Short mmCIF file of N, CA and C in Angstrom, two decimals:
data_model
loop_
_atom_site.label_atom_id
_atom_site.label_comp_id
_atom_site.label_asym_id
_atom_site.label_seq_id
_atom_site.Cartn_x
_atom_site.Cartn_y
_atom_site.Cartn_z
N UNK Y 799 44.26 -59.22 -154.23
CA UNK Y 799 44.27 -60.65 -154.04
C UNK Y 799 45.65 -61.12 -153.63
N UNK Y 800 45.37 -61.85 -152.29
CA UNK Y 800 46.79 -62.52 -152.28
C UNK Y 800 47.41 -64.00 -152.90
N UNK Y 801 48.63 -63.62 -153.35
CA UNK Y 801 49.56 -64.64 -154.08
C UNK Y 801 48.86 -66.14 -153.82
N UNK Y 802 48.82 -67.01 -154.46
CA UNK Y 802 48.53 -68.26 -154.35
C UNK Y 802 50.09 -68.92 -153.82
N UNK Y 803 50.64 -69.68 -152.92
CA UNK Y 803 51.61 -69.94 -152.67
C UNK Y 803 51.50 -72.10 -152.78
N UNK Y 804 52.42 -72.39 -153.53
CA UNK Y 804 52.56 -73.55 -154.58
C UNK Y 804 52.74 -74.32 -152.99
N UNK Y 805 51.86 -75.44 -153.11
CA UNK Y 805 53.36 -76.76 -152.40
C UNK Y 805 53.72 -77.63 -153.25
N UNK Y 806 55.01 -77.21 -152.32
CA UNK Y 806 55.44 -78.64 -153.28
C UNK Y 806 56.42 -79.11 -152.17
N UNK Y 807 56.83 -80.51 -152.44
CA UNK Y 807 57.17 -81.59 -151.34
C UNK Y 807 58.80 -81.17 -151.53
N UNK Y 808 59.39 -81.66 -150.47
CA UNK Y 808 60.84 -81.32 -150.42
C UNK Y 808 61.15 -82.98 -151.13
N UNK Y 809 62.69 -82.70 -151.54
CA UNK Y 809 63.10 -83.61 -152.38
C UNK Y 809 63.54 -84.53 -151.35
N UNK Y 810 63.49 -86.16 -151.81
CA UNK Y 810 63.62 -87.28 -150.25
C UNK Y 810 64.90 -87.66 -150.90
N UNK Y 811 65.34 -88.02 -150.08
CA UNK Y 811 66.75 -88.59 -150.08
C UNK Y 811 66.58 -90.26 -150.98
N UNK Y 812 67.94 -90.50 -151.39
CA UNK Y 812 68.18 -91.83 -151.77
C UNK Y 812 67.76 -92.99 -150.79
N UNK Y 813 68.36 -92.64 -149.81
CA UNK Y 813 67.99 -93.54 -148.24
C UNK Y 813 66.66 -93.93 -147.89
N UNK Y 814 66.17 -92.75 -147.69
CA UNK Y 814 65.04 -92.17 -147.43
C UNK Y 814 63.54 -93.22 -148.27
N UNK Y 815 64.00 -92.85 -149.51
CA UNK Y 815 63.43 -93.75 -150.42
C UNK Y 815 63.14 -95.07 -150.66
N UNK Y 816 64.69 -95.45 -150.43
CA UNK Y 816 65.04 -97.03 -150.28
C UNK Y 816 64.10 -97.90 -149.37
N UNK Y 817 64.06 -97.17 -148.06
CA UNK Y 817 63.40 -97.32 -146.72
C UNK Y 817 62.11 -97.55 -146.99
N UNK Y 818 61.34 -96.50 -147.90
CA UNK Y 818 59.97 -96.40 -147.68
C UNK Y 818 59.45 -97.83 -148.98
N UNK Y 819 60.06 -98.13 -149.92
CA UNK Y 819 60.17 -99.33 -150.93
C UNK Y 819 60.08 -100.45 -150.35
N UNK Y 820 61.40 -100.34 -149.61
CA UNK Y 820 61.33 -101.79 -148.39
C UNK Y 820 60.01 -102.20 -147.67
N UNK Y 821 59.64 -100.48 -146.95
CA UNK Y 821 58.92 -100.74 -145.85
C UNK Y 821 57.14 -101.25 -146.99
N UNK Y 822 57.22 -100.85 -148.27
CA UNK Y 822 56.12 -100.91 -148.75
C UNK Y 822 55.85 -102.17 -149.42
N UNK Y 823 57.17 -102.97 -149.71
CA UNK Y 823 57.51 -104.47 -149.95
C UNK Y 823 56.87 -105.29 -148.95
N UNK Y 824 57.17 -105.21 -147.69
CA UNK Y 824 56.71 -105.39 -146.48
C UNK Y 824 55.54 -105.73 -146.11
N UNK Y 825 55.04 -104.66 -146.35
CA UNK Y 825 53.09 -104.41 -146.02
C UNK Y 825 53.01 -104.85 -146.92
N UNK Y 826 52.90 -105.15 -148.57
CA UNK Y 826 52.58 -106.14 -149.57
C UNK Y 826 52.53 -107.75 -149.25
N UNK Y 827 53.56 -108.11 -148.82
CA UNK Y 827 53.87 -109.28 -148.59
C UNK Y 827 52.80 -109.39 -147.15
N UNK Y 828 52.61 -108.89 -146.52
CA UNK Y 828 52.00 -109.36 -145.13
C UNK Y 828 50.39 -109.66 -145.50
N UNK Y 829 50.06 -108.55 -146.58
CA UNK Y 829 48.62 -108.48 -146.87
C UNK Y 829 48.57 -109.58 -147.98
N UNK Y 830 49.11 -109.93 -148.76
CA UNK Y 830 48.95 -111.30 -149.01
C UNK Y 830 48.80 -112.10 -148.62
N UNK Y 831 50.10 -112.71 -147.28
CA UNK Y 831 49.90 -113.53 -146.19
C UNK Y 831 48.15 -113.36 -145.78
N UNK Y 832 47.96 -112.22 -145.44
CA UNK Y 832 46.93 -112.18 -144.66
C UNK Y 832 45.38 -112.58 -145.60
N UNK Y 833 45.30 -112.30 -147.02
CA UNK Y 833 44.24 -112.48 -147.95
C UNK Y 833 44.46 -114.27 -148.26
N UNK Y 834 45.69 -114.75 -147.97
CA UNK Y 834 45.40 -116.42 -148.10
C UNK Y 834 45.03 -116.81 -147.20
N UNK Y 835 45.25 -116.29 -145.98
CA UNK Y 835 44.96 -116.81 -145.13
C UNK Y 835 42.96 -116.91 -144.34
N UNK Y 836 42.60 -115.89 -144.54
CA UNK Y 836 41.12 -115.08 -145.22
C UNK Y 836 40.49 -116.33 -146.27
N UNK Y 837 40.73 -115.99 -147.48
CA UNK Y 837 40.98 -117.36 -148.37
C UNK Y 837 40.25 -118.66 -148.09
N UNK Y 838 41.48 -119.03 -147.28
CA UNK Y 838 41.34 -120.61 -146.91
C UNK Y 838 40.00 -120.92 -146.04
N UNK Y 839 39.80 -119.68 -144.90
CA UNK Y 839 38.79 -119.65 -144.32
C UNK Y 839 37.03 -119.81 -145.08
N UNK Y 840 37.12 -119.55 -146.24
CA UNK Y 840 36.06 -119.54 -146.88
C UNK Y 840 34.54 -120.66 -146.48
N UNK Y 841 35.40 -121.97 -146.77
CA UNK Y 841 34.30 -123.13 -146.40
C UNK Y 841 33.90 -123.05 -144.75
N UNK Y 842 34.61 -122.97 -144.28
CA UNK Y 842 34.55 -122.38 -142.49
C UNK Y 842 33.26 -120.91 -142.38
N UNK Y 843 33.65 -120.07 -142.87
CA UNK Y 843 33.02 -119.01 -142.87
C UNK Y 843 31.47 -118.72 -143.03
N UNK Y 844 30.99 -120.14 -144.40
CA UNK Y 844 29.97 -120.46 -144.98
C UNK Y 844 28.91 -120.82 -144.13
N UNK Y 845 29.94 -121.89 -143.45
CA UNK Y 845 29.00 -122.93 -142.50
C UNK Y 845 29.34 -121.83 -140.89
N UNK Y 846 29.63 -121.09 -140.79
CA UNK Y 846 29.60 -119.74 -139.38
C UNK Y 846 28.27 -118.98 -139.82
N UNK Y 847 28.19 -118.44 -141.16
CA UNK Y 847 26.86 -117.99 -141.58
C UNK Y 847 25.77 -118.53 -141.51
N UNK Y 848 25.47 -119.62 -141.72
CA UNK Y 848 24.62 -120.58 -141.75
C UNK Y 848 24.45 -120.92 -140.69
N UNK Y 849 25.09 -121.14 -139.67
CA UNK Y 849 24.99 -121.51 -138.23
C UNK Y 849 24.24 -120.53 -137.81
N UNK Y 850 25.01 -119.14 -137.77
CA UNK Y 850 24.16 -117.83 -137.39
C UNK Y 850 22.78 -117.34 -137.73
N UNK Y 851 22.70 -117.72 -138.91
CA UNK Y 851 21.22 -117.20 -139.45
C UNK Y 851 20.07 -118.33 -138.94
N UNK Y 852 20.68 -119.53 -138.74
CA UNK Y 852 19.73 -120.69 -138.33
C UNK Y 852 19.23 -120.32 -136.43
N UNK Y 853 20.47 -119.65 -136.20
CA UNK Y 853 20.50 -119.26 -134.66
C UNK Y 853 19.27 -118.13 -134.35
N UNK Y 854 19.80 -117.24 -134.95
CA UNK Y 854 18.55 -115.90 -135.17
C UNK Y 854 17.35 -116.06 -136.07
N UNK Y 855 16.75 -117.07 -136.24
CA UNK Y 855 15.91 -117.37 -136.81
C UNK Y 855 14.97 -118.53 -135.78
N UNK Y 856 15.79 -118.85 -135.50
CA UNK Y 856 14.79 -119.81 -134.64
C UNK Y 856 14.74 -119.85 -132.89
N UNK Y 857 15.81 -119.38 -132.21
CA UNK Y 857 15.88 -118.93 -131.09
C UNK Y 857 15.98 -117.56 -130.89
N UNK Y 858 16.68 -116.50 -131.86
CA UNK Y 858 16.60 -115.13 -132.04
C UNK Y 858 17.54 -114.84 -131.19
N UNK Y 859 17.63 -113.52 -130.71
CA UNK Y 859 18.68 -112.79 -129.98
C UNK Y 859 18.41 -111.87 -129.77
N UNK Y 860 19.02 -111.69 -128.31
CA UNK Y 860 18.53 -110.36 -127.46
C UNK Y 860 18.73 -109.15 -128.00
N UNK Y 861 17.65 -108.63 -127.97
CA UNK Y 861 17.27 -107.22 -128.61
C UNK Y 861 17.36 -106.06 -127.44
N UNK Y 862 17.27 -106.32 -126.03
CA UNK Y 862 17.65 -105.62 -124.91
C UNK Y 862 17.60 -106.42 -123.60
N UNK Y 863 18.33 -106.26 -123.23
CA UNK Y 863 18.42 -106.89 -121.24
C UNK Y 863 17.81 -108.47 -121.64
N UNK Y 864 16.82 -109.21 -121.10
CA UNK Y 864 16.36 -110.25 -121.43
C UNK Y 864 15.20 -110.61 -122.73
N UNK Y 865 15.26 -109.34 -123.30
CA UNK Y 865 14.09 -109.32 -124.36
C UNK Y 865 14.92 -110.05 -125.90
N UNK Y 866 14.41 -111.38 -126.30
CA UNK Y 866 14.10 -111.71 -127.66
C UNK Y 866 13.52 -111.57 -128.44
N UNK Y 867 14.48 -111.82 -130.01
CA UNK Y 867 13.50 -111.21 -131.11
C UNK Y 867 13.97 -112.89 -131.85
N UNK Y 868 12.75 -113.10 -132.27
CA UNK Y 868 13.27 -114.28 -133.42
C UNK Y 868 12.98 -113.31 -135.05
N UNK Y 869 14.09 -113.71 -135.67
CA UNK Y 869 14.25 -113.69 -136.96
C UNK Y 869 13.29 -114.09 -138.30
N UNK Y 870 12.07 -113.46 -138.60
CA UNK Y 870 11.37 -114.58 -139.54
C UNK Y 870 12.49 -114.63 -140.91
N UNK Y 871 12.31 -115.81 -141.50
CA UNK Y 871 13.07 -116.55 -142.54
C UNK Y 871 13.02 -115.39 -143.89
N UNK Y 872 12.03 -114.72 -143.94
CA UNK Y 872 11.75 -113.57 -144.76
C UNK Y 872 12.51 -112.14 -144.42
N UNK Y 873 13.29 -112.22 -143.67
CA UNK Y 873 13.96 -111.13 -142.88
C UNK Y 873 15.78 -111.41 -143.51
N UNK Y 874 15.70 -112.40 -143.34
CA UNK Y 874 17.04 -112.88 -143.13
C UNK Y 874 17.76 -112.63 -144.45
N UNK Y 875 19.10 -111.84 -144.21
CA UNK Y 875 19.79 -111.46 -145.70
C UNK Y 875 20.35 -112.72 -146.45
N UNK Y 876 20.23 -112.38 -147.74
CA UNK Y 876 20.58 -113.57 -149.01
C UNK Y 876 22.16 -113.59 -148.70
N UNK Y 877 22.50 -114.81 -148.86
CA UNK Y 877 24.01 -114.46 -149.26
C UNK Y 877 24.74 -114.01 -150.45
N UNK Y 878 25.61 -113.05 -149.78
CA UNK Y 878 26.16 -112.07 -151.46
C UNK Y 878 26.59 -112.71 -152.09
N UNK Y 879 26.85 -112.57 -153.63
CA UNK Y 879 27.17 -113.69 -154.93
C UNK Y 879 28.99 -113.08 -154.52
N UNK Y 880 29.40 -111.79 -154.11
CA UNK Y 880 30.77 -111.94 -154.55
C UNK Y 880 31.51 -112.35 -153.75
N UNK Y 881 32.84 -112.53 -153.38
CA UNK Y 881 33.96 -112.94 -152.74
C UNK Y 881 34.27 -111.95 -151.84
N UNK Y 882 34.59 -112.22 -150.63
CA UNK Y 882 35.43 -111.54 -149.67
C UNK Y 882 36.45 -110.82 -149.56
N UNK Y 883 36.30 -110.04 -149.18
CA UNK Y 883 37.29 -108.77 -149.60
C UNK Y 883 38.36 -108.94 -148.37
N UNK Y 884 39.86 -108.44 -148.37
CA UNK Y 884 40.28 -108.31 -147.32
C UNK Y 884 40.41 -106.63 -147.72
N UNK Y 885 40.79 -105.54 -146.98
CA UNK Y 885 40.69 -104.35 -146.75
C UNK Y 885 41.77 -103.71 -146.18
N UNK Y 886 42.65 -103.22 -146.23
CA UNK Y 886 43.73 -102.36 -145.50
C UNK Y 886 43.74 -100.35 -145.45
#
């Protein structure tokens, strides 16, 4: 049997470190920015859903080239109870 050979990471510099803290401060702060901003959109978002499902439900939407499908009201997904996620 051959040897199992370990990894292990080389040691990072002080600098090195500093850099990647900063750079991870950074992306924290932006994805915040970006989840208030998400957020605020909420009441907007509600009434975009609602617009949409009223759309595909009663005029429908092309299913290929000029072919429509209308939506029956029994089709149409519930809206989810939880909150919006932002994702990175």
């Amino acid at each position: 049997m051959a040897k199992r050979v370990q990894d292990k990471k080389p040691k990072r510099s002080m600098a090195a470190q500093a850099w990647i803290d900063e750079n991870v401060a950074d992306q924290k702060k932006r994805y915040r920015a970006i989840v208030r901003e998400m957020d605020g959109l909420e009441p907007k978002r509600k009434k975009w859903y609602r617009e949409f499902l009223k759309i595909v439900s009663t005029s429908g939407f092309n299913v290929n080239g000029d072919t429509k499908r209308v939506i029956p009201k029994n089709e149409l997904p519930s809206e989810p109870k939880r909150k919006h996620k932002v994702v990175f």
